[in-house]
CSV table of C-alpha atoms and ligand atoms in Angstrom, one decimal:
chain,number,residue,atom,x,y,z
V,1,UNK,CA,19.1,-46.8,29.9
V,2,UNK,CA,19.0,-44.7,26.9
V,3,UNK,CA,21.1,-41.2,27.3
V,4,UNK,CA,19.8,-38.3,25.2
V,5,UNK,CA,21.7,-35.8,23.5
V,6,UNK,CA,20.7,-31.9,25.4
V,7,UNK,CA,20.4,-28.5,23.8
V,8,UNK,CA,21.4,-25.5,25.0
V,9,UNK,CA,19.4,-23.0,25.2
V,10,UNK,CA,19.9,-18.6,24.7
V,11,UNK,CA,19.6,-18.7,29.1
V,12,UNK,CA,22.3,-20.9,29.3
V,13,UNK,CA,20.4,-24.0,30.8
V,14,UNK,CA,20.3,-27.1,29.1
V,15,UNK,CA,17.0,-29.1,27.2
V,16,UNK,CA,16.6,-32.6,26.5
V,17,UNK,CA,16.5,-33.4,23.0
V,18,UNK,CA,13.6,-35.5,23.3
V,19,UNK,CA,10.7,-35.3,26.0
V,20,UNK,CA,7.2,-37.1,27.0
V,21,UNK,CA,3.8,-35.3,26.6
V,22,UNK,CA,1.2,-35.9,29.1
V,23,UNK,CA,-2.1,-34.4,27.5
V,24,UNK,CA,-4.7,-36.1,27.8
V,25,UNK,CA,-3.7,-38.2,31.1
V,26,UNK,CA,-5.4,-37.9,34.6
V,27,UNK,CA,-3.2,-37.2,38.2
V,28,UNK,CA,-3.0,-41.0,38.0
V,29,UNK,CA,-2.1,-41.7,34.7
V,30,UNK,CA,0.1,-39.0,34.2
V,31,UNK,CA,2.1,-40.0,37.6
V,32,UNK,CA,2.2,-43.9,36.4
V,33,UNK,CA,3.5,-43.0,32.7
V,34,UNK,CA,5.9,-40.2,34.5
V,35,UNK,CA,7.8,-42.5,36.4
V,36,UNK,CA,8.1,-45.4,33.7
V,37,UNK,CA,9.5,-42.6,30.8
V,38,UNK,CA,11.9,-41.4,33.9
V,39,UNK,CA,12.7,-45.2,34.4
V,40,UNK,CA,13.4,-45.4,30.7
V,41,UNK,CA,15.8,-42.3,30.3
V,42,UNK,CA,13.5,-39.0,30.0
V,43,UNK,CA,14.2,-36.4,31.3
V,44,UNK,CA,12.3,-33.5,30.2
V,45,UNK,CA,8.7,-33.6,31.3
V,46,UNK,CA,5.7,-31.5,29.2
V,47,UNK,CA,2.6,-30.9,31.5
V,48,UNK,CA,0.3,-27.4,31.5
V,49,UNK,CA,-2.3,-26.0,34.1
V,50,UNK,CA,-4.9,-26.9,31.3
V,51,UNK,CA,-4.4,-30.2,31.6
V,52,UNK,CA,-4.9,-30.6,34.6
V,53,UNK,CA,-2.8,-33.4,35.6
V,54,UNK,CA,0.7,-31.4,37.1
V,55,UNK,CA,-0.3,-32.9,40.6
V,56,UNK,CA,0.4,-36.4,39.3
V,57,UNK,CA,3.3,-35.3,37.1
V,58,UNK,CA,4.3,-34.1,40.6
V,59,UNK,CA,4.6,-37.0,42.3
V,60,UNK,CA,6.4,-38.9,39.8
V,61,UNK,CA,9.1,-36.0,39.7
V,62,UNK,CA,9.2,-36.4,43.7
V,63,UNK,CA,9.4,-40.6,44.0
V,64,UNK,CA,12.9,-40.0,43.3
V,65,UNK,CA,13.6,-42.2,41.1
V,66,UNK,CA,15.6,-39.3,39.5
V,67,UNK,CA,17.4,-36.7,41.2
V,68,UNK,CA,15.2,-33.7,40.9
V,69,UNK,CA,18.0,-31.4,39.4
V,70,UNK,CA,18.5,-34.3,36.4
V,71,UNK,CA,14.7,-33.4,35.3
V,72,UNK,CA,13.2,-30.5,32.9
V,73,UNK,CA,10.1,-30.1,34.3
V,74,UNK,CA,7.5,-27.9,31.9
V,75,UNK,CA,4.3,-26.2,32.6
V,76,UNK,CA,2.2,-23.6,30.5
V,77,UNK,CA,0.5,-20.5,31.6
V,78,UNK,CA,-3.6,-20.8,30.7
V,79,UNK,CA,-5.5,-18.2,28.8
V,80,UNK,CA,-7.8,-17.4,31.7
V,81,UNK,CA,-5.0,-16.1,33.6
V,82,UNK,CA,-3.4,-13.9,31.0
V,83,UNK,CA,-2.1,-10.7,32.6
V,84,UNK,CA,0.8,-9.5,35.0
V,85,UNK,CA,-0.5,-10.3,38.5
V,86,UNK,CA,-2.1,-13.4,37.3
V,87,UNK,CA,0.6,-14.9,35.6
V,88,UNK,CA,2.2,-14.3,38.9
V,89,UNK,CA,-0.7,-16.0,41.2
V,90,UNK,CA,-1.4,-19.2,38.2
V,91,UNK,CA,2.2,-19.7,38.3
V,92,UNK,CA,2.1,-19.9,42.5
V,93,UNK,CA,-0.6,-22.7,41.9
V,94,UNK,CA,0.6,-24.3,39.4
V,95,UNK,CA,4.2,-24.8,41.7
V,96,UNK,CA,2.0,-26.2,44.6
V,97,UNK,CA,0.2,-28.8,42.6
V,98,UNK,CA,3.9,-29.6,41.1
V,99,UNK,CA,5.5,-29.8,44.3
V,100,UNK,CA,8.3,-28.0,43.3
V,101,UNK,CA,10.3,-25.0,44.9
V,102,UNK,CA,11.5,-24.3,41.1
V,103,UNK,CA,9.8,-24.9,37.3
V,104,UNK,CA,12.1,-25.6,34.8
V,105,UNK,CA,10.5,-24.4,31.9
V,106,UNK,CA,7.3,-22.1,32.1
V,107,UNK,CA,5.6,-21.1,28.9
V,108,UNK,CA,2.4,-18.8,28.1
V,109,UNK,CA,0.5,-21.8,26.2
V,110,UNK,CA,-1.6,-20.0,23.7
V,111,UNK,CA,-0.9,-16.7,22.6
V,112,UNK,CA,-4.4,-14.7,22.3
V,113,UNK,CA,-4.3,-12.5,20.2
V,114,UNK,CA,-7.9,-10.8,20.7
V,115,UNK,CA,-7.1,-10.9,24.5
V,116,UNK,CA,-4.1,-9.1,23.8
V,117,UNK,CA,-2.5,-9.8,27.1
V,118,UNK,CA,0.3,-11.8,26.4
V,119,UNK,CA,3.1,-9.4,26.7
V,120,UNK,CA,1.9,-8.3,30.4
V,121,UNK,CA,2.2,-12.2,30.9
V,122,UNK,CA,5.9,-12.4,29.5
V,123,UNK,CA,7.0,-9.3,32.0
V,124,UNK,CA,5.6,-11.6,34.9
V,125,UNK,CA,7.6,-14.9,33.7
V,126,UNK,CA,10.7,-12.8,33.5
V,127,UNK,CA,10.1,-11.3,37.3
V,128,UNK,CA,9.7,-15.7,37.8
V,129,UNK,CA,13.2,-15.9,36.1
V,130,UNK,CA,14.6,-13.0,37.9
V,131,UNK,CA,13.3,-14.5,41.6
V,132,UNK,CA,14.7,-18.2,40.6
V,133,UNK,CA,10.9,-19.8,40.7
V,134,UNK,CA,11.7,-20.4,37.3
V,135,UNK,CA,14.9,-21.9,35.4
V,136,UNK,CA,13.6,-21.0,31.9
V,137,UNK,CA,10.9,-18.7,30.2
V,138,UNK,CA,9.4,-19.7,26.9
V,139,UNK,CA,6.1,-19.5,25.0
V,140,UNK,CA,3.9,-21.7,22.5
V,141,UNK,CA,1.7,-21.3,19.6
V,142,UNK,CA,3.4,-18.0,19.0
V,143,UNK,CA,4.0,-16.8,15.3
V,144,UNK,CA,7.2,-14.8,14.3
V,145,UNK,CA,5.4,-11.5,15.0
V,146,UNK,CA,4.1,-12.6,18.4
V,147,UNK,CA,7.5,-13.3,19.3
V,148,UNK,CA,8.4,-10.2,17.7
V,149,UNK,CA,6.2,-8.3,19.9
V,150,UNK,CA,7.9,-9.5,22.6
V,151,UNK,CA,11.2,-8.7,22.1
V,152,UNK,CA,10.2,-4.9,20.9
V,153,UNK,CA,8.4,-4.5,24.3
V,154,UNK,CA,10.8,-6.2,26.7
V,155,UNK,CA,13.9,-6.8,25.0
V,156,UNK,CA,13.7,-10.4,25.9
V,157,UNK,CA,13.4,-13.9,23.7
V,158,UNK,CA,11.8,-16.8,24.7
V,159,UNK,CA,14.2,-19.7,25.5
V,160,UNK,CA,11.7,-22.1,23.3
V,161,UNK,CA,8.8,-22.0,21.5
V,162,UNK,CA,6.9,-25.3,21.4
V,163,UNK,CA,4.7,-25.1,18.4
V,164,UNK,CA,2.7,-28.0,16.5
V,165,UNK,CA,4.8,-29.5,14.2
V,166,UNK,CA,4.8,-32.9,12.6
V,167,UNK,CA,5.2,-34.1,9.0
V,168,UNK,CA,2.3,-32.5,7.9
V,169,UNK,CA,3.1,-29.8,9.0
V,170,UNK,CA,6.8,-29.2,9.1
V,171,UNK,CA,7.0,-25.4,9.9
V,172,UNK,CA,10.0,-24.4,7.5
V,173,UNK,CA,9.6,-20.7,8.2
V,174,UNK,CA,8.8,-20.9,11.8
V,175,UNK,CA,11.8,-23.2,12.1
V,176,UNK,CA,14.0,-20.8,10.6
V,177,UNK,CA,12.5,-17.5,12.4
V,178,UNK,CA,13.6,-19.5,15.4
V,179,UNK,CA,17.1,-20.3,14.4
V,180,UNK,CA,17.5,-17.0,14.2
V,181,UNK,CA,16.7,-15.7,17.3
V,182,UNK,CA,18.3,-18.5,18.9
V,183,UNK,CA,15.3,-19.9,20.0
V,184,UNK,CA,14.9,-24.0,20.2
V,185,UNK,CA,11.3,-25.3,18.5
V,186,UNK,CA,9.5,-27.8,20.4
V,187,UNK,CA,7.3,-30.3,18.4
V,188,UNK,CA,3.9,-31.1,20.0
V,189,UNK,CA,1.9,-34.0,17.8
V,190,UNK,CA,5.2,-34.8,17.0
V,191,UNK,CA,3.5,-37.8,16.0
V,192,UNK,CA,1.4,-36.3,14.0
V,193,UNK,CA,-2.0,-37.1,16.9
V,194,UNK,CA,-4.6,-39.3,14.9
V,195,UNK,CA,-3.5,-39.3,12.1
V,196,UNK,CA,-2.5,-42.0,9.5
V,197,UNK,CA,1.3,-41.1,9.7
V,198,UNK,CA,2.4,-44.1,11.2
V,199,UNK,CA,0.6,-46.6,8.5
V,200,UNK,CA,2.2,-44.0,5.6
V,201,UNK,CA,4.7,-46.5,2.9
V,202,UNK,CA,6.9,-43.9,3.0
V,203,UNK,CA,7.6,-43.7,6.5
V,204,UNK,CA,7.3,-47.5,6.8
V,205,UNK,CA,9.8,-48.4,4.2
V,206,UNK,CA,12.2,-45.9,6.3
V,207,UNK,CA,11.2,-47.8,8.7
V,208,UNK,CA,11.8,-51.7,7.3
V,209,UNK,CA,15.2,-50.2,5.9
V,210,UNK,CA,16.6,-49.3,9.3
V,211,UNK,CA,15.0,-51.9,11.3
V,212,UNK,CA,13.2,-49.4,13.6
V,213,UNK,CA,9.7,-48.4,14.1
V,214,UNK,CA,7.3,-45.4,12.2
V,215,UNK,CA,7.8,-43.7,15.3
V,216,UNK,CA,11.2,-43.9,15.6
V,217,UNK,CA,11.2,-42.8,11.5
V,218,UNK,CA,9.2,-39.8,12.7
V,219,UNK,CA,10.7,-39.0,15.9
V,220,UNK,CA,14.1,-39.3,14.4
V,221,UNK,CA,13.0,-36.8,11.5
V,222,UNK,CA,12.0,-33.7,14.3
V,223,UNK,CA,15.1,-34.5,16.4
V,224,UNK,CA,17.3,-34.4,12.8
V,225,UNK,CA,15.6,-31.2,12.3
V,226,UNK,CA,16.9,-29.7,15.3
V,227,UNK,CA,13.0,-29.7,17.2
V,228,UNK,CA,12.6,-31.1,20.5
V,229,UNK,CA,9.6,-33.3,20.3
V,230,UNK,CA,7.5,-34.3,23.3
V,231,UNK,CA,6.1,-37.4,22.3
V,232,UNK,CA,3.1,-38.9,24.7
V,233,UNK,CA,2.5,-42.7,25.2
V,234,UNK,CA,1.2,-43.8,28.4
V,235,UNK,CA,2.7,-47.2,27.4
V,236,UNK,CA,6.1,-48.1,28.5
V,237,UNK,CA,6.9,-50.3,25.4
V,238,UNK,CA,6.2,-47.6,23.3
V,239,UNK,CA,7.7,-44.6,25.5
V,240,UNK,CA,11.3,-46.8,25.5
V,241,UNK,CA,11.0,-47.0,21.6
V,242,UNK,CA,10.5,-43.5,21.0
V,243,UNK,CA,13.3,-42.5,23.1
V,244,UNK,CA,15.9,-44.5,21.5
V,245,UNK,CA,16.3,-42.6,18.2
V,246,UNK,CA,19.8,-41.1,18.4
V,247,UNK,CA,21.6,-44.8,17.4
V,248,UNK,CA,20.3,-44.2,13.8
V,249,UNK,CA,20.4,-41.3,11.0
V,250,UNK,CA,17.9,-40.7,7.8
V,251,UNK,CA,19.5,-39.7,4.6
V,252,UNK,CA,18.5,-36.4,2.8
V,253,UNK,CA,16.6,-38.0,0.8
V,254,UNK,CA,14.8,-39.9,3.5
V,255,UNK,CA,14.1,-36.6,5.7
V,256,UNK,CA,12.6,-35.2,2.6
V,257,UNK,CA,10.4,-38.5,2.2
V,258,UNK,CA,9.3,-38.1,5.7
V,259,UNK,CA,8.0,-34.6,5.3
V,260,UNK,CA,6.5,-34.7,1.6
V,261,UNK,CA,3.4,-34.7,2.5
V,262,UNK,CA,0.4,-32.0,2.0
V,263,UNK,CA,0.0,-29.8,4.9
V,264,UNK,CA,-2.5,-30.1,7.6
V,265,UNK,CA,-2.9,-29.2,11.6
V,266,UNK,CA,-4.4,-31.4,13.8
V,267,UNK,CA,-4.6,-28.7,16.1
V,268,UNK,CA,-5.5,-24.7,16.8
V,269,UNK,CA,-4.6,-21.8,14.7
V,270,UNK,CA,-2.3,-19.8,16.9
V,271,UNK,CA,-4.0,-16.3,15.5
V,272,UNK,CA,-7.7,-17.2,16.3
V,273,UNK,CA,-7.6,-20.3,19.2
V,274,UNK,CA,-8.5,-19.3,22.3
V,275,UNK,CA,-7.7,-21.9,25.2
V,276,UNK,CA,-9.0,-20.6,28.9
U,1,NAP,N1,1.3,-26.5,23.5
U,1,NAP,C1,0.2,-27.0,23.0
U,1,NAP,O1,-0.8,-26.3,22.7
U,1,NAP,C2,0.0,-28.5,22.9
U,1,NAP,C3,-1.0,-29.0,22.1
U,1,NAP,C4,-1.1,-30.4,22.0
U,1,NAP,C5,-0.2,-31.2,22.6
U,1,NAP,N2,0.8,-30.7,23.4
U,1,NAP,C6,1.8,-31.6,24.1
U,1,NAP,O2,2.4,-32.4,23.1
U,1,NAP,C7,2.3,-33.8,23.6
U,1,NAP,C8,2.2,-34.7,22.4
U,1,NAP,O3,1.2,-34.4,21.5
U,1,NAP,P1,-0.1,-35.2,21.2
U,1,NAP,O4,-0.4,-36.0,22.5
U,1,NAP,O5,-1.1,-34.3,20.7
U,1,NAP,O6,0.2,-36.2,20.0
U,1,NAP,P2,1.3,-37.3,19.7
U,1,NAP,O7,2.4,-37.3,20.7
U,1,NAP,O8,1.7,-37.0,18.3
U,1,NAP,O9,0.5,-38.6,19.6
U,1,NAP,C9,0.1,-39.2,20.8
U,1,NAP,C10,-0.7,-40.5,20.5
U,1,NAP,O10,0.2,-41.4,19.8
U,1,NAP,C11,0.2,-42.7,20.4
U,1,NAP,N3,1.6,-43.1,20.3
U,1,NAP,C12,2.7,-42.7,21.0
U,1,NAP,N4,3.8,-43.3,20.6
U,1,NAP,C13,3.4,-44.2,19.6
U,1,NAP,C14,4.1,-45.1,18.8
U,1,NAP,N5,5.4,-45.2,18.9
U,1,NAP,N6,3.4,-45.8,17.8
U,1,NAP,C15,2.1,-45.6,17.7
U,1,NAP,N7,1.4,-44.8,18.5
U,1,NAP,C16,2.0,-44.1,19.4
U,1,NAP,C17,-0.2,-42.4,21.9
U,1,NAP,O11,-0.9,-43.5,22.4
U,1,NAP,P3,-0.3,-44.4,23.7
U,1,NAP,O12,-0.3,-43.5,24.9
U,1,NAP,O13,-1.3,-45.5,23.8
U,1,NAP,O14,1.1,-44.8,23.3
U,1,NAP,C18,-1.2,-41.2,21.7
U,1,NAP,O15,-2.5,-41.7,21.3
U,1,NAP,C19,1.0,-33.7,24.4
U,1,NAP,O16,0.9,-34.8,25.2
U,1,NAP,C20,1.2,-32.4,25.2
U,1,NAP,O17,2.1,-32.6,26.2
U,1,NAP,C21,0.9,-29.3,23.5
């Protein structure tokens, strides 16, 4: 089994350096893919309410095939429920379908900035943190003055911010707002989702010259970056390869090779997308 390097985050509590997605799986998917990535060494876990599969994720995390305490389990707060005493009752729902007595990671998953309830939100996932319900507090799809916000209202930082972030779209200032702050970036599409990344010559010469797959190029690139990415494959083969990354290094050159590339999203703009 593959062991994987942690980070340590501004709470003290320790992240994987590498975690599985689970969007778009169903309960049943999401529990069989679950247990194989926690068969294969992963240990941090990315589900949300939105995507409606945390009961499966659930059961997976309870087979015991790991001890519970070994795994970073992570669920997001949805848009509809933006607002203090929400937050608090979607985060009670989301803990039954889980299973759990405690989330590892809870983060408000889009920002809305028309709804403009986000910071009543953060003041309930801190009262999470301050009860125990929740190890760590973070956010995703926040800017720098999102995040900014946050800290001028409650004087607290999110432990992580998991933002898009893939070679197309390599989030050099983000990254560096983060840094410092203190805050760890999480890549989601780390594999850059539908996109011809993978098939790119310049990532598969990186790839030929170490012997490893595009995916490993790619992972290897985020993790090299000092990102967290949370990778999803619902195939074992594939989950296995993408984990073992930390057994090889990409020159300078190489990382810049990886990420020259005109920029794109594959997903929402954090200012105007609205997820309920
Ligand atoms: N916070 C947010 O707003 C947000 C938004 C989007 C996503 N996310 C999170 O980030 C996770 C990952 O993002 P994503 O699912 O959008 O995209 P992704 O991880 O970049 O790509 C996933 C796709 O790549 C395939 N794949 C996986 N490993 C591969 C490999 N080694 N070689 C070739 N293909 C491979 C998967 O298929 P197979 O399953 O068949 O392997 C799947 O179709 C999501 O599952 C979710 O947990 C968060």
């Amino acid at each position: 089994m593959i062991s994987i390097p942690t980070h340590t985050l501004n709470d003290g509590t320790t992240l994987p350096a590498l975690g599985l997605g689970t969007w778009p799986l169903g309960d049943d998917e999401a529990q069989a893919a679950v247990l194989s990535a926690l068969e294969a060494g992963y240990r941090l876990i990315d589900t949300a309410t939105n995507y409606r599969n945390e009961t499966g994720v659930g059961r997976a995390v309870a087979s015991g095939v790991v001890p519970r305490e070994e795994i970073v389990v992570t669920t997001k707060l949805p848009g509809r429920h933006h607002g203090y005493e929400e937050t608090l009752a979607s985060f009670e729902e989301s803990r039954a379908r889980l299973g759990l007595e405690y989330v590892d990671l809870y983060l408000i998953h889009w920002p809305l900035p028309r709804v403009d309830r986000y910071v009543d939100s953060w003041k309930a996932m801190i009262k999470l943190r301050e009860d125990g319900l929740v190890r760590s507090i973070g956010v995703s799809n926040f800017t720098a003055g999102h995040i900014e916000r946050l800290e001028k209202e409650t004087g607290v930082l999110p432990s992580v911010n998991q933002i898009e972030l893939h070679p197309f779209l390599p989030q050099d200032e983000l990254r560096a707002f983060h840094a410092g702050k203190g805050i760890v970036t999480e890549s989601y599409s780390p594999l850059g989702r539908g996109t011809p990344l993978l098939e790119d010559p310049a990532v598969t010469r990186i790839a030929e010259a170490h012997g490893v797959t595009p995916g490993q190029v790619v992972l290897r690139w985020h993790t090299q970056l000092g990102a967290v990415p949370v990778p999803k494959s619902a195939n074992p083969e594939r989950q296995r390869a993408n984990l073992d990354v930390f057994g090889f290094e990409l020159g300078e050159d190489e990382m810049r090779a990886v990420a020259g590339r005109a920029h794109r999203r594959v997903g929402g703009d954090p200012e105007v997308h609205e997820e309920f």
